XYZ file of C-alpha atoms in Angstrom:
761
model
C -312.557 126.319 -71.312
C -312.632 129.281 -73.346
C -313.282 131.689 -70.356
C -309.820 129.413 -68.549
C -307.938 130.035 -71.829
C -308.803 133.645 -71.821
C -307.965 134.200 -68.524
C -304.453 131.653 -68.844
C -303.305 133.755 -71.751
C -304.419 137.310 -70.484
C -301.830 136.319 -66.966
C -298.775 134.843 -69.530
C -298.991 138.292 -71.631
C -299.483 140.251 -68.058
C -296.352 138.488 -66.880
C -294.627 139.129 -70.283
C -295.464 142.392 -70.165
C -293.899 143.159 -66.644
C -290.911 141.124 -67.428
C -289.198 143.659 -70.005
C -285.415 143.701 -69.502
C -284.348 142.564 -65.844
C -280.892 143.914 -66.224
C -279.164 147.082 -67.193
C -275.877 146.002 -68.096
C -274.468 149.359 -67.904
C -275.566 150.322 -64.761
C -274.620 146.818 -63.236
C -270.994 147.167 -64.465
C -270.772 150.552 -63.703
C -269.641 151.808 -67.124
C -270.890 154.727 -69.922
C -272.513 153.617 -72.989
C -269.400 154.536 -74.543
C -267.269 152.590 -72.780
C -264.327 150.789 -74.851
C -264.042 146.749 -74.918
C -260.557 147.080 -72.765
C -262.563 149.292 -70.157
C -265.448 146.639 -69.912
C -263.606 143.820 -69.470
C -261.499 145.380 -66.696
C -264.373 146.309 -64.950
C -265.471 142.651 -65.481
C -262.630 141.169 -63.941
C -262.619 142.952 -60.689
C -266.387 142.598 -60.255
C -266.520 138.844 -61.017
C -263.484 138.439 -58.161
C -265.198 140.780 -55.984
C -268.650 138.876 -55.971
C -267.267 135.200 -56.626
C -269.514 132.802 -54.120
C -266.680 131.199 -53.086
C -265.015 134.276 -52.054
C -267.966 136.400 -51.155
C -270.265 135.043 -48.478
C -272.985 137.405 -49.116
C -276.286 136.457 -49.271
C -276.922 138.019 -52.514
C -273.354 137.581 -54.034
C -274.342 134.333 -55.874
C -277.373 136.160 -57.619
C -274.770 139.162 -57.947
C -272.220 137.517 -59.674
C -274.568 135.973 -62.361
C -275.719 139.424 -63.187
C -272.201 140.676 -63.572
C -271.353 137.647 -65.855
C -274.400 138.084 -67.993
C -273.656 141.763 -68.308
C -270.335 141.336 -69.589
C -271.780 138.363 -72.224
C -274.163 141.130 -73.545
C -271.846 144.134 -73.854
C -268.624 142.064 -74.690
C -270.546 140.502 -77.895
C -270.825 143.795 -80.692
C -274.398 142.339 -81.814
C -275.781 142.036 -78.286
C -274.531 145.166 -77.413
C -276.320 146.973 -80.531
C -279.383 144.607 -80.175
C -279.677 146.293 -76.458
C -278.713 149.820 -77.335
C -281.098 149.831 -79.665
C -284.089 147.947 -78.216
C -283.402 147.632 -74.618
C -283.717 144.094 -74.855
C -281.014 141.249 -73.527
C -281.084 137.437 -74.204
C -283.726 136.891 -71.407
C -286.479 138.371 -73.546
C -285.284 137.699 -77.347
C -283.927 134.934 -79.034
C -281.144 134.264 -80.883
C -281.692 135.823 -84.595
C -283.173 139.746 -83.910
C -286.588 140.715 -83.883
C -287.636 139.316 -87.014
C -288.477 136.468 -85.168
C -291.069 138.481 -83.503
C -293.056 141.546 -82.695
C -292.788 144.383 -80.258
C -296.284 144.765 -78.960
C -296.785 148.264 -76.401
C -294.081 147.760 -74.034
C -293.184 144.175 -74.141
C -291.394 141.494 -76.670
C -294.171 139.568 -78.073
C -292.384 136.522 -79.263
C -295.031 134.184 -81.206
C -293.091 130.554 -80.975
C -294.091 130.978 -76.992
C -297.785 129.775 -77.580
C -296.050 126.457 -78.967
C -294.994 125.913 -75.439
C -291.294 124.470 -76.088
C -290.982 123.313 -72.233
C -288.797 119.984 -73.216
C -292.594 118.217 -72.982
C -292.266 114.709 -74.397
C -293.810 115.854 -77.659
C -292.514 119.003 -77.768
C -288.876 118.787 -76.684
C -286.376 120.607 -78.952
C -285.016 118.709 -81.982
C -281.592 119.813 -80.925
C -281.733 117.686 -77.486
C -283.407 115.089 -78.895
C -280.206 113.558 -80.439
C -278.690 113.539 -76.978
C -281.197 112.111 -74.750
C -279.161 109.559 -72.541
C -280.741 106.584 -70.990
C -279.479 104.680 -67.797
C -278.176 101.610 -69.962
C -276.535 103.794 -72.915
C -274.490 106.313 -70.078
C -273.953 102.909 -68.312
C -272.503 100.636 -71.329
C -271.281 103.370 -73.596
C -271.022 106.549 -72.096
C -268.756 105.997 -69.249
C -266.345 103.585 -71.592
C -266.003 106.070 -73.804
C -265.122 108.618 -71.332
C -261.631 107.592 -71.180
C -261.362 108.568 -74.844
C -262.908 111.608 -74.440
C -264.881 114.118 -72.221
C -268.697 114.460 -71.698
C -270.621 117.669 -71.238
C -274.344 116.639 -69.903
C -277.336 119.034 -68.983
C -280.161 118.076 -66.529
C -283.363 119.407 -67.632
C -287.270 118.651 -67.382
C -290.569 119.282 -68.587
C -291.693 123.082 -67.649
C -288.276 123.758 -66.719
C -288.279 128.036 -66.810
C -284.754 127.872 -66.077
C -283.585 125.519 -68.574
C -285.221 127.576 -71.066
C -283.063 130.827 -69.747
C -279.701 128.988 -70.134
C -280.702 127.112 -73.914
C -279.149 129.655 -76.364
C -275.800 129.266 -74.000
C -276.101 125.648 -74.070
C -276.906 125.498 -77.941
C -273.806 127.564 -78.594
C -271.577 125.650 -76.683
C -272.974 122.232 -77.814
C -272.059 123.560 -81.392
C -268.663 124.280 -80.282
C -267.691 121.162 -78.060
C -268.917 118.737 -80.352
C -267.131 119.739 -83.486
C -264.034 119.714 -81.023
C -264.824 115.939 -80.305
C -266.560 116.526 -76.869
C -269.154 113.781 -75.957
C -272.665 115.748 -75.475
C -275.599 114.494 -73.471
C -279.096 115.472 -72.173
C -280.921 113.888 -69.244
C -284.633 114.517 -68.756
C -285.408 113.906 -64.921
C -289.252 113.316 -65.706
C -287.992 110.174 -67.904
C -284.927 109.040 -66.509
C -284.586 109.806 -63.107
C -282.938 106.531 -62.389
C -279.666 108.379 -63.872
C -280.319 111.849 -62.592
C -280.118 110.260 -59.249
C -276.957 108.184 -60.249
C -274.957 111.300 -61.416
C -276.042 112.978 -58.132
C -278.126 115.505 -60.128
C -280.777 116.634 -57.756
C -282.033 120.002 -59.383
C -282.311 121.485 -62.653
C -280.768 122.808 -64.717
C -277.396 121.126 -63.670
C -274.775 120.788 -65.972
C -271.863 118.396 -65.421
C -268.744 116.687 -66.963
C -268.172 112.792 -67.137
C -264.168 111.715 -67.686
C -262.850 108.484 -67.078
C -265.809 107.604 -65.310
C -265.723 110.652 -62.906
C -268.693 113.160 -62.844
C -267.506 116.793 -61.913
C -270.557 119.282 -61.600
C -270.500 122.845 -63.132
C -271.122 125.656 -60.366
C -270.457 128.729 -62.414
C -272.690 130.933 -64.154
C -273.823 129.273 -67.612
C -271.671 131.457 -70.073
C -269.964 130.140 -73.061
C -266.626 131.083 -71.784
C -266.976 129.095 -68.313
C -268.239 126.199 -70.044
C -265.541 125.986 -72.648
C -262.933 126.561 -69.524
C -264.913 123.675 -67.142
C -264.370 121.364 -70.128
C -260.614 121.797 -70.457
C -260.228 121.899 -66.654
C -261.674 118.249 -67.032
C -258.990 117.005 -69.083
C -255.655 115.493 -66.967
C -253.111 118.099 -66.754
C -249.904 116.388 -68.073
C -251.357 115.711 -71.474
C -249.115 117.759 -73.635
C -245.419 118.594 -72.824
C -244.070 122.505 -73.528
C -241.419 121.725 -75.859
C -238.617 124.529 -76.770
C -234.761 124.388 -77.682
C -233.391 123.513 -74.517
C -235.931 119.999 -74.196
C -236.339 119.015 -77.360
C -233.838 116.288 -77.476
C -235.363 114.628 -74.416
C -238.858 114.996 -75.602
C -237.917 113.127 -78.848
C -235.346 110.599 -77.779
C -238.051 109.543 -74.824
C -239.524 107.276 -78.132
C -237.416 103.698 -76.867
C -238.407 104.046 -73.727
C -242.079 104.906 -73.913
C -242.272 102.683 -76.728
C -244.433 105.657 -78.805
C -244.442 108.159 -81.620
C -244.163 111.605 -80.796
C -246.227 114.690 -82.145
C -245.603 118.293 -81.924
C -247.584 120.921 -82.946
C -246.494 124.126 -84.128
C -248.540 127.266 -83.371
C -248.488 131.252 -82.584
C -251.086 131.146 -79.671
C -249.294 131.053 -76.228
C -252.252 128.747 -75.327
C -252.302 124.487 -75.877
C -255.165 124.594 -78.347
C -258.440 122.515 -76.868
C -258.350 120.636 -80.190
C -254.811 119.733 -79.479
C -255.597 118.578 -75.913
C -258.581 116.682 -76.712
C -256.394 114.765 -79.189
C -253.987 113.946 -76.749
C -256.422 112.698 -74.473
C -257.787 110.520 -76.976
C -254.925 108.940 -77.917
C -252.699 109.020 -75.040
C -252.250 105.175 -75.100
C -250.541 105.704 -78.529
C -248.560 109.079 -78.810
C -246.702 111.294 -76.798
C -247.603 115.076 -77.618
C -245.573 118.233 -77.380
C -246.561 122.044 -77.964
C -244.345 123.986 -79.519
C -245.040 128.070 -79.126
C -243.663 130.014 -81.861
C -243.781 133.326 -80.370
C -241.000 132.425 -77.883
C -237.435 133.141 -78.890
C -236.885 129.926 -77.204
C -238.210 127.906 -79.629
C -236.309 129.536 -82.990
C -234.397 126.811 -83.507
C -236.336 124.334 -83.496
C -238.615 126.785 -85.950
C -235.354 126.508 -87.672
C -234.395 123.095 -88.291
C -237.403 121.429 -89.262
C -238.349 124.630 -91.450
C -241.283 125.425 -89.960
C -244.049 127.920 -91.469
C -245.179 130.460 -89.044
C -248.388 131.637 -90.985
C -250.282 128.249 -90.307
C -250.120 125.515 -87.627
C -247.811 122.198 -88.410
C -248.061 119.056 -86.781
C -245.194 116.354 -86.799
C -244.991 112.908 -86.234
C -241.727 111.809 -84.742
C -240.959 107.871 -84.895
C -237.308 106.074 -84.577
C -235.710 108.892 -86.223
C -235.826 111.766 -84.378
C -233.847 113.894 -87.126
C -236.317 113.882 -89.605
C -240.207 113.534 -89.413
C -241.761 110.826 -90.289
C -245.018 112.274 -91.467
C -246.464 116.135 -91.469
C -249.649 118.199 -91.816
C -250.147 121.954 -92.390
C -253.431 123.692 -92.533
C -254.728 127.009 -91.028
C -257.756 125.786 -89.112
C -257.076 122.185 -88.618
C -260.343 120.180 -88.369
C -260.970 117.114 -86.137
C -261.420 114.521 -89.116
C -258.507 115.545 -90.289
C -256.218 115.499 -87.472
C -257.954 111.894 -86.478
C -256.733 110.379 -90.139
C -252.886 111.825 -89.103
C -253.083 110.110 -85.628
C -254.978 106.943 -86.724
C -252.141 106.267 -89.377
C -249.358 107.211 -87.271
C -250.171 105.276 -83.991
C -247.225 103.005 -83.891
C -243.306 103.059 -84.557
C -242.133 101.230 -87.604
C -240.730 98.665 -85.350
C -242.569 98.775 -82.064
C -241.712 96.496 -79.318
C -244.508 94.543 -78.042
C -244.823 95.165 -74.262
C -248.656 93.857 -74.022
C -251.237 91.871 -75.178
C -253.796 94.783 -76.324
C -250.418 96.242 -78.235
C -250.187 92.285 -79.578
C -253.902 92.367 -80.688
C -253.477 95.412 -82.518
C -250.120 94.749 -84.335
C -250.973 91.275 -85.600
C -254.548 91.132 -85.062
C -256.305 87.842 -85.780
C -257.022 86.598 -89.188
C -260.324 87.363 -90.668
C -261.852 85.610 -93.592
C -263.036 88.950 -95.306
C -260.035 90.580 -94.770
C -256.501 89.966 -96.376
C -254.014 88.021 -94.418
C -251.643 89.958 -92.051
C -248.522 88.631 -91.072
C -245.716 89.565 -88.284
C -242.474 89.670 -88.625
C -240.930 89.375 -84.999
C -237.440 89.747 -83.834
C -236.656 88.085 -80.006
C -233.994 90.180 -79.012
C -232.442 91.833 -75.470
C -231.713 95.213 -74.641
C -227.847 94.746 -73.969
C -225.633 96.764 -75.929
C -224.515 93.476 -77.334
C -227.964 93.420 -79.539
C -227.885 96.604 -80.445
C -226.126 96.457 -84.062
C -228.885 93.714 -84.645
C -231.840 95.575 -83.348
C -230.781 98.706 -85.461
C -230.086 96.296 -88.391
C -233.896 94.953 -88.066
C -235.277 98.771 -87.947
C -233.262 99.425 -91.109
C -234.737 96.118 -92.891
C -238.222 97.232 -91.583
C -237.920 100.441 -92.766
C -237.265 99.631 -96.759
C -238.883 96.894 -96.939
C -242.296 97.691 -95.390
C -245.528 96.491 -96.545
C -249.262 96.819 -96.113
C -249.555 93.057 -95.069
C -246.453 92.760 -93.042
C -246.126 94.216 -89.423
C -242.417 94.136 -87.858
C -242.124 94.143 -84.059
C -239.771 93.045 -81.452
C -240.107 91.284 -77.680
C -237.204 91.362 -75.206
C -236.639 87.710 -74.563
C -236.110 88.180 -70.307
C -239.022 90.447 -70.484
C -241.808 87.991 -72.365
C -240.085 84.404 -71.850
C -243.222 82.208 -72.217
C -244.219 83.705 -75.876
C -239.911 83.600 -76.737
C -239.939 79.561 -75.668
C -242.642 78.881 -77.801
C -241.354 80.626 -80.963
C -237.788 80.189 -81.099
C -236.780 76.521 -82.373
C -232.761 76.210 -82.726
C -232.183 79.403 -81.669
C -233.737 80.926 -84.475
C -234.703 84.963 -83.370
C -236.490 86.031 -86.448
C -239.850 84.224 -86.945
C -242.913 85.343 -89.620
C -246.271 84.341 -87.951
C -249.852 85.029 -88.379
C -252.528 84.395 -85.669
C -255.615 82.246 -86.149
C -258.186 82.993 -83.708
C -258.341 85.099 -80.156
C -257.629 82.160 -78.101
C -254.122 82.174 -78.971
C -253.647 79.643 -81.956
C -250.754 80.964 -84.329
C -249.044 79.635 -87.565
C -245.506 80.553 -87.691
C -241.810 79.663 -88.800
C -239.049 80.576 -87.822
C -236.562 82.100 -89.797
C -233.300 82.059 -88.884
C -230.875 83.415 -86.314
C -230.123 87.497 -86.530
C -226.962 89.347 -86.309
C -228.070 92.197 -88.567
C -225.569 90.454 -91.519
C -226.405 91.316 -95.196
C -227.053 87.465 -95.082
C -229.432 87.584 -92.754
C -231.170 90.619 -94.261
C -231.165 88.677 -97.602
C -232.335 85.502 -96.111
C -235.412 86.992 -94.389
C -236.488 89.163 -97.557
C -236.514 85.673 -99.807
C -238.819 83.826 -96.917
C -241.277 87.209 -97.327
C -241.219 87.020 -100.801
C -242.091 82.949 -100.787
C -245.188 84.174 -98.114
C -246.388 85.925 -100.864
C -246.505 83.059 -103.293
C -247.297 80.413 -100.877
C -248.954 81.122 -97.378
C -248.515 77.346 -96.572
C -244.610 77.721 -95.376
C -246.144 78.323 -92.295
C -246.057 75.021 -91.302
C -245.615 75.449 -87.577
C -248.720 75.767 -85.122
C -248.746 76.903 -81.292
C -250.820 78.256 -78.568
C -249.578 81.190 -77.806
C -249.676 82.433 -74.334
C -251.191 85.901 -73.052
C -248.407 88.641 -73.091
C -246.939 89.881 -69.656
C -247.697 93.616 -69.445
C -244.388 95.197 -69.064
C -245.988 98.853 -68.167
C -247.758 97.021 -65.026
C -245.718 98.755 -62.646
C -246.303 102.316 -63.958
C -249.926 101.716 -62.360
C -247.885 101.768 -59.264
C -245.922 105.016 -60.053
C -249.542 106.662 -61.360
C -251.365 105.559 -58.171
C -248.580 107.317 -55.782
C -248.802 110.409 -57.696
C -252.625 110.700 -57.982
C -252.675 110.213 -54.123
C -249.969 112.914 -53.479
C -252.436 115.487 -55.539
C -255.228 113.995 -53.434
C -253.913 114.575 -49.926
C -252.767 118.430 -50.779
C -255.999 118.806 -51.684
C -258.080 117.163 -48.316
C -256.371 115.361 -45.548
C -259.163 112.835 -45.547
C -258.317 110.364 -47.929
C -254.702 110.680 -46.276
C -256.001 109.506 -43.213
C -258.080 106.889 -44.865
C -255.044 105.359 -46.400
C -253.116 105.644 -42.859
C -256.186 104.099 -41.079
C -256.355 101.182 -43.846
C -252.607 99.897 -43.395
C -253.143 99.797 -39.869
C -256.328 98.024 -40.034
C -254.477 95.108 -42.718
C -251.763 94.780 -40.621
C -253.767 94.370 -37.190
C -257.220 93.687 -38.148
C -256.707 90.900 -40.455
C -259.248 87.996 -39.806
C -257.156 84.617 -39.685
C -259.500 82.130 -40.282
C -258.159 77.898 -40.180
C -258.903 76.281 -43.571
C -260.157 73.302 -42.358
C -261.316 72.720 -38.437
C -259.878 69.303 -38.032
C -256.895 67.743 -38.276
C -257.589 65.158 -40.949
C -258.778 67.669 -43.427
C -255.082 69.283 -43.065
C -253.671 65.859 -43.488
C -255.831 65.719 -46.641
C -254.803 68.656 -48.553
C -251.097 69.041 -47.487
C -250.413 66.472 -50.053
C -252.413 68.036 -52.709
C -250.885 70.886 -52.175
C -247.392 69.600 -52.418
C -247.955 67.196 -55.880
C -249.610 70.304 -57.439
C -252.277 68.594 -58.720
C -256.001 69.592 -58.531
C -257.352 71.077 -54.983
C -260.500 70.592 -53.684
C -263.533 70.845 -56.544
C -260.928 69.897 -58.870
C -259.786 73.479 -59.607
C -256.419 74.016 -61.453
C -253.753 76.482 -60.490
C -250.944 77.312 -58.378
C -250.587 75.037 -54.770
C -251.897 77.051 -51.792
C -249.150 78.651 -50.185
C -250.498 78.413 -46.410
C -252.969 76.482 -44.665
C -255.476 78.918 -43.757
C -257.397 81.406 -45.556
C -256.977 85.390 -45.121
C -260.104 87.180 -44.892
C -260.112 90.501 -44.176
C -263.250 92.685 -43.396
C -264.521 95.266 -46.050
C -265.512 98.137 -43.948
C -265.335 102.227 -44.694
C -261.546 101.644 -43.275
C -260.635 99.325 -45.782
C -262.622 100.150 -48.407
C -260.240 102.084 -50.633
C -257.493 100.204 -50.419
C -259.274 96.546 -51.215
C -261.498 97.484 -53.640
C -261.518 101.134 -55.623
C -257.310 101.380 -55.421
C -256.990 97.637 -55.853
C -253.846 97.047 -58.205
C -255.094 96.212 -62.009
C -255.863 92.530 -62.744
C -256.277 91.510 -58.946
C -259.810 91.174 -57.815
C -261.540 91.019 -54.262
C -264.211 87.692 -53.347
C -266.422 88.928 -50.865
C -268.748 87.245 -48.674
C -271.650 88.872 -47.567
C -273.226 87.902 -44.315
C -274.844 88.525 -40.809
C -273.875 88.796 -37.228
C -275.752 85.957 -36.881
C -274.595 83.882 -39.755
C -270.540 85.056 -39.444
C -268.967 82.040 -37.925
C -271.077 79.152 -40.268
C -270.630 81.370 -43.300
C -266.564 82.175 -42.835
C -265.885 78.615 -41.891
C -267.609 77.406 -45.699
C -266.454 80.005 -47.444
C -262.731 79.253 -46.168
C -262.864 75.302 -47.291
C -264.441 76.489 -50.692
C -261.779 78.874 -51.729
C -258.975 77.443 -50.254
C -257.557 76.030 -53.025
C -257.848 78.999 -55.223
C -255.757 80.828 -52.498
C -252.606 80.194 -54.457
C -253.484 82.823 -57.183
C -251.576 86.092 -56.452
C -254.513 88.214 -57.660
C -257.058 86.952 -55.595
C -258.238 88.769 -52.368
C -260.549 87.564 -49.668
C -263.272 89.977 -47.605
C -266.393 89.495 -46.019
C -269.022 92.443 -45.757
C -271.459 92.599 -42.783
C -274.496 93.568 -44.358
C -276.178 94.277 -40.737
C -273.958 97.085 -41.040
C -273.262 98.326 -44.550
C -276.572 97.388 -46.461
C -277.313 100.677 -48.302
C -274.000 100.122 -50.195
C -274.645 96.313 -50.919
C -278.138 97.985 -52.479
C -276.503 100.331 -54.428
C -273.886 98.167 -55.770
C -276.585 96.026 -56.764
C -278.854 98.362 -58.379
C -276.388 98.406 -61.409
C -276.486 95.005 -61.976
C -280.520 95.168 -61.335
C -281.314 93.469 -64.930
C -279.321 90.281 -63.750
C -279.914 90.182 -59.981
C -283.792 90.454 -60.894
C -283.880 92.385 -57.860
C -287.428 93.852 -58.997
C -288.914 90.559 -59.301
C -287.321 89.126 -56.089
C -287.536 92.242 -53.800
C -290.934 91.802 -53.111
C -294.677 90.963 -53.810
C -295.941 93.679 -51.857
C -293.002 96.022 -51.132
C -292.948 94.603 -47.334
C -290.640 92.106 -48.007
C -286.363 92.800 -47.658
C -284.317 90.675 -50.036
C -281.840 88.385 -48.439
C -277.998 88.947 -49.088
C -276.872 86.536 -46.674
C -274.648 84.553 -48.761
C -274.108 86.109 -51.763
C -270.041 86.262 -53.088
C -269.061 89.462 -55.217
C -266.347 88.952 -57.341
C -265.257 92.710 -57.357
C -263.044 94.123 -60.015
C -261.803 97.610 -58.790
C -259.761 98.666 -61.298
C -261.942 97.550 -64.616
C -265.381 98.650 -62.351
C -267.066 95.394 -63.156
C -268.203 92.342 -60.552
C -269.576 88.739 -61.038
C -272.270 87.562 -58.566
C -272.852 84.736 -56.947
C -276.156 83.411 -55.826
C -276.452 80.956 -52.762
C -278.907 77.831 -53.479
C -279.414 75.304 -50.093
C -278.268 72.096 -51.506
C -278.376 69.945 -48.423
C -280.431 67.534 -47.484
C -283.417 68.750 -50.299
C -282.607 67.187 -53.506
C -285.574 67.949 -54.891
C -284.980 71.849 -54.794
C -283.728 72.771 -57.991
C -280.976 75.173 -58.695
C -279.184 76.885 -61.525
C -276.365 75.484 -63.055
C -275.203 79.214 -64.243
C -274.069 81.005 -60.976
C -276.700 79.799 -58.419
C -279.106 81.978 -59.793
C -282.252 80.800 -57.807
C -282.634 83.593 -54.936
C -281.450 82.201 -51.558
C -284.783 83.779 -49.698
C -286.903 81.076 -52.008
C -285.135 78.240 -51.677
C -285.555 78.504 -47.980
C -288.875 79.269 -48.059
C -289.663 76.113 -50.362
C -287.528 73.964 -47.813
C -289.224 74.953 -45.116
C -293.000 74.166 -46.668
C -291.578 70.831 -48.198
C -289.942 69.588 -44.773
C -291.760 71.440 -41.954
C -289.996 71.065 -38.462
C -291.173 68.867 -35.770
C -289.229 70.141 -32.785
C -287.817 73.630 -32.006
C -284.137 72.508 -31.760
C -284.539 70.425 -35.040
C -285.661 73.541 -36.264
C -282.762 75.817 -35.469
C -280.344 73.026 -36.705
C -282.234 72.944 -40.191
C -281.629 76.575 -40.198
C -278.038 75.972 -39.326
C -277.361 73.382 -41.897
C -279.165 75.575 -44.608
C -276.695 78.412 -43.821
C -274.202 75.631 -44.158
C -275.001 74.854 -47.427
C -275.347 78.524 -49.209
C -272.110 77.911 -50.879
C -272.189 74.114 -51.549
C -271.606 75.490 -55.112
C -268.887 78.338 -54.761
C -266.114 76.299 -55.775
C -267.556 75.419 -59.186
C -268.535 79.295 -59.319
C -264.965 80.136 -58.441
C -263.751 77.714 -61.581
C -265.574 79.455 -63.907
C -264.300 83.060 -62.383
C -261.282 81.877 -63.075
C -261.785 80.943 -66.685
C -263.338 83.666 -67.311
C -266.558 82.463 -68.306
C -268.712 84.136 -65.823
C -270.926 87.295 -66.708
C -269.548 90.854 -65.945
C -271.731 93.717 -64.503
C -269.778 96.866 -65.346
C -270.847 99.796 -62.929
C -269.608 103.529 -63.711
C -268.228 103.835 -60.247
C -267.702 102.324 -56.984
C -270.666 103.607 -54.926
C -269.261 106.258 -52.541
C -268.214 105.949 -48.640
C -271.436 107.914 -48.172
C -272.845 104.519 -49.247
C -271.158 102.950 -46.528
C -273.119 102.940 -42.920
C -270.513 103.657 -40.138
C -269.822 100.672 -37.864
C -271.996 101.254 -34.847
């Protein structure tokens, strides 16, 4: 063993001795040792443009580009340049901190820490990386949802990865900077999380990628601090921050009413919007509108004068209903993220915001908690016509002078939130004080009076609020409040159109996909008769007219047609029927084979017919014979729930049968609900799960065949047909639970790509 150790050390030391400085930065850039920073920067830009791998197709272009970038990184940093001039060494052979971490031996650099073998092994993993280690479930459940508020920078590494050690100094420096700005950091060790690495599409180490809004983007450039910083900035949406000058300031500030948001203005001397401000705008995009004023431009002089802006430090103003005077202000050199977050959190809402959706209602008027103080909402029910403007302005004036910590003021437009207003308005009283008691919608309320904005109206409301502080029992009415309509739902259509235009500019394939999808939906829809005989039609039509509970006892809108429209889910209809499905809509997908297609489609139509009155449900089928790879990939995300590992095989040779499975897919929120079939026909002894039919179809069939062995071949075929027919016996009950929202949801980071869908043969 000692001989082997000596040989190993000899080899390593010999390798280190011959390693030496790999590059001469002066020679590579073609500059002299006395070259100025301006000359070095000029040469670097020219060479980087000439040798960029995207433009230079020379096989050695990528290596040369890396050397150019590394050389510039050394010479542009005075400390690194001085170190190289003095010792002839780069970061490839010496860690940060200079020669005090090691000693020079003859002609090579000898690092004493080398014998610790810090190659990301489980026992010696860098402590700085260990706090960022990601696991599959953590990525799916935490990182992906959080990526809608901040971008993530993730490094893919592995044990004994020498290239990983090469980029480590730059990675540490970037992590230290990005984390203070609010960027999420993650590290995936391929040796222990190969499933996550494969899911991310990372097949080599080291790799660096970014995640934002659930989308993964790979970093393809040389690992340098400047490049990684630009990569993070490029991940962010382009229109987060609007540039404001003397010409468009009024247009920007006066849009508070239309957008129902406060507006933030940052005044700073730098011409480029700071990355910290962009990240803040992304985090609070649902609450605030952001603008940037470049103080170095002559076109912003009037704005600076109007708000008396100090030119020596960045200044941040927030405007609410009053656009002439900021509601809040902070000014400091080197603003920290914690200070900015606190400033934004304290100014997320207008003084009197309009209730435009349920999410805003939940935040403004939270449900009463036993361990917290009571929260009350004063609600004005009004309209957007000119005749209401005086009363609306008077309500705003009252709220601005009588604001309290336990009381929130808000208003709703009656024509847009009619169900809520019908419950709260009694005797045409348009001002209501309410307290929400539970998340299901129960609330206590008291109508105060009609509201014209007069002094008498203000005095009456003030007296009621004072009484409320003394005696909360004056809220003597109770009701179940309906969920608010999302008034901005139409904005999603506009955003989708804009996104489609941007994508079409970059690539033609999505455009062709949209065209073929439209043609397929128009001419390729499979229309299935819901009932095969006229007697069934006679039974269902009166039920639809009466509006009573439909088949299986499911409540809801009566079906408008006497048939069910089912579209095949293929690579053509995939985008429109799933990925681009409108918010709030779901696609109910039946999984079948060529052999079971006719039987299952007929049964499927009967089971879901009573739910076709819903405008948010769409029905499709997926042929597992053609698209098995997509199905396997999708269910892998819900592996714990589907128990694929347990049911798939005993010896690795038995494939799982997904015939009769039904998937409820929410394309916008990226989750699925799963129905597993259970044979419940003539075999009354077979057990089934009340919870989503959790017994696998394959096992039910095998047990059924063992208990009732067929006597003749034709009887065997009829029994097989009967079993397939009865796979969907419990689908109606499952659909009821889906509509109630009581089914378990399995969230996924992203829908499998089109490459996971097998082309139609």
